[in-house]
Short mmCIF file of C-alpha atoms in Angstrom, two decimals:
data_model
loop_
_atom_site.label_atom_id
_atom_site.label_comp_id
_atom_site.label_asym_id
_atom_site.label_seq_id
_atom_site.Cartn_x
_atom_site.Cartn_y
_atom_site.Cartn_z
CA MET A 10 81.36 107.32 107.13
CA GLU A 11 79.39 106.55 103.99
CA SER A 12 77.08 103.57 104.07
CA VAL A 13 78.89 100.41 103.05
CA LYS A 14 77.92 96.95 101.94
CA GLU A 15 77.22 94.38 104.64
CA ARG A 16 80.42 92.86 106.02
CA LEU A 17 81.28 89.41 107.33
CA SER A 18 81.78 88.66 111.02
CA PRO A 19 84.13 85.66 110.86
CA LEU A 20 85.38 85.84 114.46
CA THR A 21 83.55 84.48 117.48
CA ASN A 22 83.35 86.54 120.67
CA GLU A 23 85.89 84.16 122.16
CA GLN A 24 88.32 84.84 119.31
CA VAL A 25 87.96 88.60 119.70
CA GLU A 26 88.63 88.19 123.42
CA GLN A 27 91.66 86.03 122.62
CA TYR A 28 93.02 88.75 120.34
CA ASP A 29 92.59 91.35 123.09
CA ARG A 30 94.25 89.05 125.62
CA GLU A 31 97.10 87.54 123.57
CA GLY A 32 97.59 90.08 120.77
CA TYR A 33 96.97 87.69 117.89
CA ILE A 34 94.39 85.35 116.38
CA LEU A 35 94.70 82.67 113.69
CA ILE A 36 91.87 82.01 111.23
CA LYS A 37 92.25 78.52 109.81
CA LYS A 38 91.62 78.07 106.07
CA GLY A 39 90.65 81.71 105.63
CA CYS A 40 91.76 81.79 101.98
CA SER A 41 91.17 79.10 99.36
CA HIS A 42 94.05 77.16 97.81
CA ASP A 43 92.80 77.99 94.31
CA LEU A 44 93.03 81.72 95.01
CA ILE A 45 96.48 81.35 96.57
CA ASP A 46 97.75 79.27 93.65
CA ALA A 47 96.53 81.90 91.20
CA PHE A 48 98.11 84.72 93.24
CA ASN A 49 101.46 82.92 93.54
CA ALA A 50 101.45 82.25 89.79
CA HIS A 51 100.57 85.88 89.11
CA ILE A 52 103.44 87.27 91.18
CA HIS A 53 105.79 84.66 89.69
CA THR A 54 104.86 85.84 86.20
CA ILE A 55 105.60 89.46 87.13
CA ARG A 56 109.02 88.62 88.56
CA SER A 57 109.81 86.16 85.73
CA ALA A 58 109.34 88.71 82.95
CA ASP A 59 112.36 89.65 80.85
CA VAL A 60 111.50 93.26 81.66
CA MET A 61 109.91 93.53 85.09
CA PRO A 62 107.55 96.45 85.77
CA GLU A 63 109.36 99.26 87.54
CA TRP A 64 107.44 98.83 90.79
CA ALA A 65 108.51 95.16 91.06
CA ALA A 66 111.95 95.37 89.46
CA VAL A 67 115.04 93.91 91.14
CA GLU A 68 118.34 92.52 89.91
CA PRO A 69 117.78 89.25 87.98
CA GLU A 70 119.48 87.17 90.67
CA ASP A 71 117.06 88.56 93.27
CA ARG A 72 113.82 87.86 91.39
CA PHE A 73 112.65 85.26 93.89
CA LYS A 74 114.53 86.50 96.94
CA LEU A 75 113.63 90.11 97.63
CA ARG A 76 110.11 90.93 98.73
CA VAL A 77 107.67 92.71 96.43
CA PHE A 78 106.93 95.94 98.31
CA ASN A 79 103.47 97.54 98.20
CA PRO A 80 102.18 95.63 95.16
CA HIS A 81 98.62 96.72 96.06
CA LEU A 82 99.43 100.22 94.78
CA HIS A 83 100.19 98.93 91.28
CA ASP A 84 98.51 95.56 90.79
CA GLY A 85 94.80 94.74 90.86
CA PHE A 86 95.24 91.16 92.07
CA ALA A 87 97.43 92.23 95.01
CA LEU A 88 94.87 94.94 95.84
CA GLN A 89 92.02 92.44 95.97
CA MET A 90 94.08 90.11 98.18
CA MET A 91 94.46 93.01 100.60
CA LYS A 92 90.68 93.54 100.53
CA LEU A 93 89.46 89.96 101.07
CA PRO A 94 85.97 90.05 102.66
CA ILE A 95 87.07 87.77 105.50
CA VAL A 96 89.97 90.13 106.24
CA ARG A 97 87.73 93.19 106.21
CA GLY A 98 85.25 91.53 108.53
CA ALA A 99 87.80 90.25 111.04
CA LEU A 100 89.55 93.61 111.20
CA ALA A 101 86.28 95.45 111.82
CA GLN A 102 85.57 93.09 114.70
CA ILE A 103 89.04 93.60 116.15
CA MET A 104 89.10 97.38 115.67
CA GLY A 105 85.44 98.09 116.32
CA ASP A 106 85.07 99.94 113.01
CA GLU A 107 86.12 99.78 109.36
CA ALA A 108 89.79 99.28 108.57
CA VAL A 109 91.85 100.63 105.67
CA GLY A 110 94.99 99.13 104.14
CA VAL A 111 98.27 101.05 104.25
CA GLN A 112 101.03 98.58 103.30
CA SER A 113 101.51 95.22 101.56
CA MET A 114 104.47 92.90 101.11
CA TYR A 115 104.85 89.64 99.19
CA PHE A 116 107.63 87.61 100.85
CA TYR A 117 109.55 84.76 99.25
CA LYS A 118 111.92 83.70 102.07
CA GLU A 119 113.95 81.24 100.04
CA PRO A 120 115.79 78.24 101.59
CA GLY A 121 118.74 79.40 103.68
CA SER A 122 117.52 82.97 104.08
CA LYS A 123 117.70 84.71 107.45
CA GLY A 124 114.72 85.78 109.53
CA GLN A 125 113.95 89.02 111.34
CA ALA A 126 114.83 89.49 114.98
CA ALA A 127 112.14 90.03 117.61
CA HIS A 128 110.49 93.42 117.12
CA GLN A 129 107.24 95.37 117.31
CA ASP A 130 105.75 96.71 114.08
CA TYR A 131 104.85 99.97 115.79
CA PHE A 132 108.58 100.70 116.12
CA TYR A 133 108.72 101.04 112.33
CA ILE A 134 105.19 102.28 111.60
CA ARG A 135 103.88 104.81 114.14
CA ASN A 136 100.16 105.52 113.90
CA ASN A 137 97.78 107.69 115.90
CA PRO A 138 95.51 106.63 117.45
CA ASN A 139 97.34 103.33 117.59
CA THR A 140 95.09 100.80 115.85
CA MET A 141 97.39 99.00 113.42
CA VAL A 142 96.97 95.28 112.81
CA ALA A 143 98.98 93.00 110.53
CA GLY A 144 97.20 90.45 108.35
CA TYR A 145 99.50 87.57 107.37
CA ILE A 146 98.31 85.06 104.74
CA ALA A 147 100.27 81.81 104.51
CA LEU A 148 100.79 81.12 100.81
CA GLU A 149 102.14 77.64 101.60
CA GLU A 150 102.74 75.51 104.70
CA ILE A 151 104.85 77.38 107.27
CA ASP A 152 106.60 75.84 110.28
CA GLU A 153 109.84 76.01 112.26
CA GLU A 154 111.89 74.43 109.47
CA ASN A 155 111.12 77.05 106.82
CA GLY A 156 111.06 80.08 109.11
CA CYS A 157 107.65 80.55 110.71
CA LEU A 158 106.77 83.47 112.96
CA TRP A 159 107.39 83.30 116.70
CA VAL A 160 105.31 85.42 119.08
CA ILE A 161 105.17 86.28 122.78
CA PRO A 162 101.48 86.08 123.74
CA GLY A 163 100.30 89.14 125.65
CA SER A 164 103.44 91.17 124.92
CA HIS A 165 101.36 93.85 123.20
CA LYS A 166 100.26 94.98 126.65
CA HIS A 167 103.79 96.17 127.54
CA GLY A 168 103.64 99.18 125.21
CA LEU A 169 106.51 100.15 122.94
CA LEU A 170 109.78 98.58 124.11
CA LYS A 171 113.32 99.71 123.44
CA HIS A 172 114.90 98.33 120.27
CA GLY A 173 118.64 97.87 119.73
CA LYS A 174 121.14 96.00 117.58
CA VAL A 175 120.46 92.48 116.38
CA LYS A 176 122.35 89.95 118.49
CA ARG A 177 122.22 86.71 116.48
CA VAL A 178 123.35 87.86 113.05
CA ASN A 179 123.71 84.26 111.85
CA GLU A 180 119.97 83.82 112.40
CA HIS A 181 118.53 87.29 111.77
CA GLU A 182 119.08 90.06 109.25
CA PRO A 183 121.59 92.49 110.83
CA TRP A 184 120.11 95.64 109.27
CA THR A 185 116.92 95.39 111.33
CA ASP A 186 116.34 96.16 115.03
CA GLU A 187 115.72 93.86 118.00
CA THR A 188 113.36 94.31 120.93
CA GLU A 189 115.06 94.66 124.30
CA GLY A 190 113.81 94.31 127.87
CA ILE A 191 111.64 91.22 127.42
CA ASP A 192 112.23 87.49 127.92
CA LEU A 193 112.54 86.10 124.39
CA SER A 194 112.49 82.53 125.73
CA LYS A 195 108.72 83.01 125.99
CA GLU A 196 108.34 83.09 122.20
CA ILE A 197 106.21 80.31 120.74
CA PRO A 198 106.00 79.24 117.08
CA VAL A 199 102.95 79.98 114.95
CA ARG A 200 102.58 77.04 112.58
CA MET A 201 100.34 77.76 109.62
CA GLU A 202 98.78 75.74 106.86
CA LYS A 203 98.35 77.11 103.36
CA GLY A 204 95.41 79.50 103.44
CA ASP A 205 95.54 80.32 107.16
CA ILE A 206 95.37 84.02 108.06
CA LEU A 207 97.10 85.42 111.13
CA PHE A 208 96.12 88.78 112.60
CA PHE A 209 98.39 90.38 115.18
CA HIS A 210 98.68 93.65 117.11
CA ASN A 211 101.40 96.09 116.10
CA LEU A 212 102.89 95.99 119.63
CA LEU A 213 103.07 92.18 119.74
CA VAL A 214 106.71 91.07 120.00
CA HIS A 215 107.37 88.67 117.13
CA SER A 216 110.23 87.32 115.06
CA SER A 217 111.02 84.80 112.35
CA GLY A 218 113.84 82.29 112.13
CA ARG A 219 116.21 81.27 109.37
CA ASN A 220 114.72 79.08 106.66
CA ARG A 221 116.56 75.86 107.43
CA SER A 222 114.93 73.75 104.75
CA GLU A 223 116.77 72.59 101.65
CA ASN A 224 113.98 73.09 99.15
CA ARG A 225 111.01 74.74 100.87
CA TRP A 226 110.16 78.41 100.51
CA ARG A 227 108.04 80.37 102.97
CA LYS A 228 105.90 82.57 100.77
CA SER A 229 103.46 84.88 102.50
CA TYR A 230 101.44 88.00 101.81
CA VAL A 231 101.53 90.46 104.69
CA CYS A 232 99.43 93.62 104.84
CA HIS A 233 99.16 96.32 107.48
CA TYR A 234 95.86 97.97 108.32
CA ILE A 235 94.71 100.82 110.53
CA ARG A 236 91.25 101.96 111.60
CA HIS A 237 89.86 104.43 109.08
CA ASP A 238 90.21 107.38 111.48
CA SER A 239 93.88 106.69 112.35
CA GLU A 240 96.85 108.32 110.67
CA ILE A 241 100.31 106.96 109.77
CA GLU A 242 103.29 109.17 110.57
CA ARG A 243 105.47 107.90 107.69
CA GLU A 244 104.97 109.90 104.52
CA ASP A 245 105.31 106.84 102.26
CA LEU A 246 102.41 105.01 103.95
CA LYS A 247 99.80 107.75 104.26
CA ARG A 248 97.58 106.52 101.42
CA LYS A 249 94.55 104.69 102.81
CA ILE A 250 92.88 101.87 100.88
CA PRO A 251 89.22 101.23 101.87
CA LEU A 252 88.36 97.54 102.17
CA TYR A 253 84.71 98.05 101.33
CA ASP A 254 82.74 99.09 98.24
CA ARG A 255 80.78 102.33 98.60
CA VAL A 256 77.09 102.15 97.72
#
């Protein structure tokens, strides 16, 4: 690879070992509130416009319901949020080399909305060699009430599991798939404060619950990354975004 600017190393050796052992790691206060407030306001402005840009357009009633898919391909602010120095550094420590971004999603998860059943990201996004990691930035406080993530620590070591139909359609979106052959009672909640960043392996079994709050959203910015020498099978995710500046 070309020489690149010096990168951060935000994770301790113990945290890297925890990621290898459990399949996820949480960085507390990894992103400032000021930056998050500006990003939330920026996305709100885009979705509030009388004429939304084509890449972010939805029906008016869905402005603050449906996710904004791959905003990093069209919007400079979303791109820079994907490339945060702390994210680049943590991913390089986890992967052992530079990462590149391949997907981004801004989630609203309004009150009353359903979650996603237990699944593995690799089921939807195959990559070779398998290096994919999700980076999940909490854009506000996230807990069991407003639909936080639930994970099964160490489940990434089981490999790809069979996925079938969603069982609890009152809790989870029925159009998705659900992991089978694993004890879902072992899931634990991942509570996050605004600005926390969660990194998790693409084979980690995880889910989210229904947003049971009356007036709390669960906004988050979720990006997927692979090591620079990996390849995505899906044609729509083949574009690689370097996280570093070439010198």
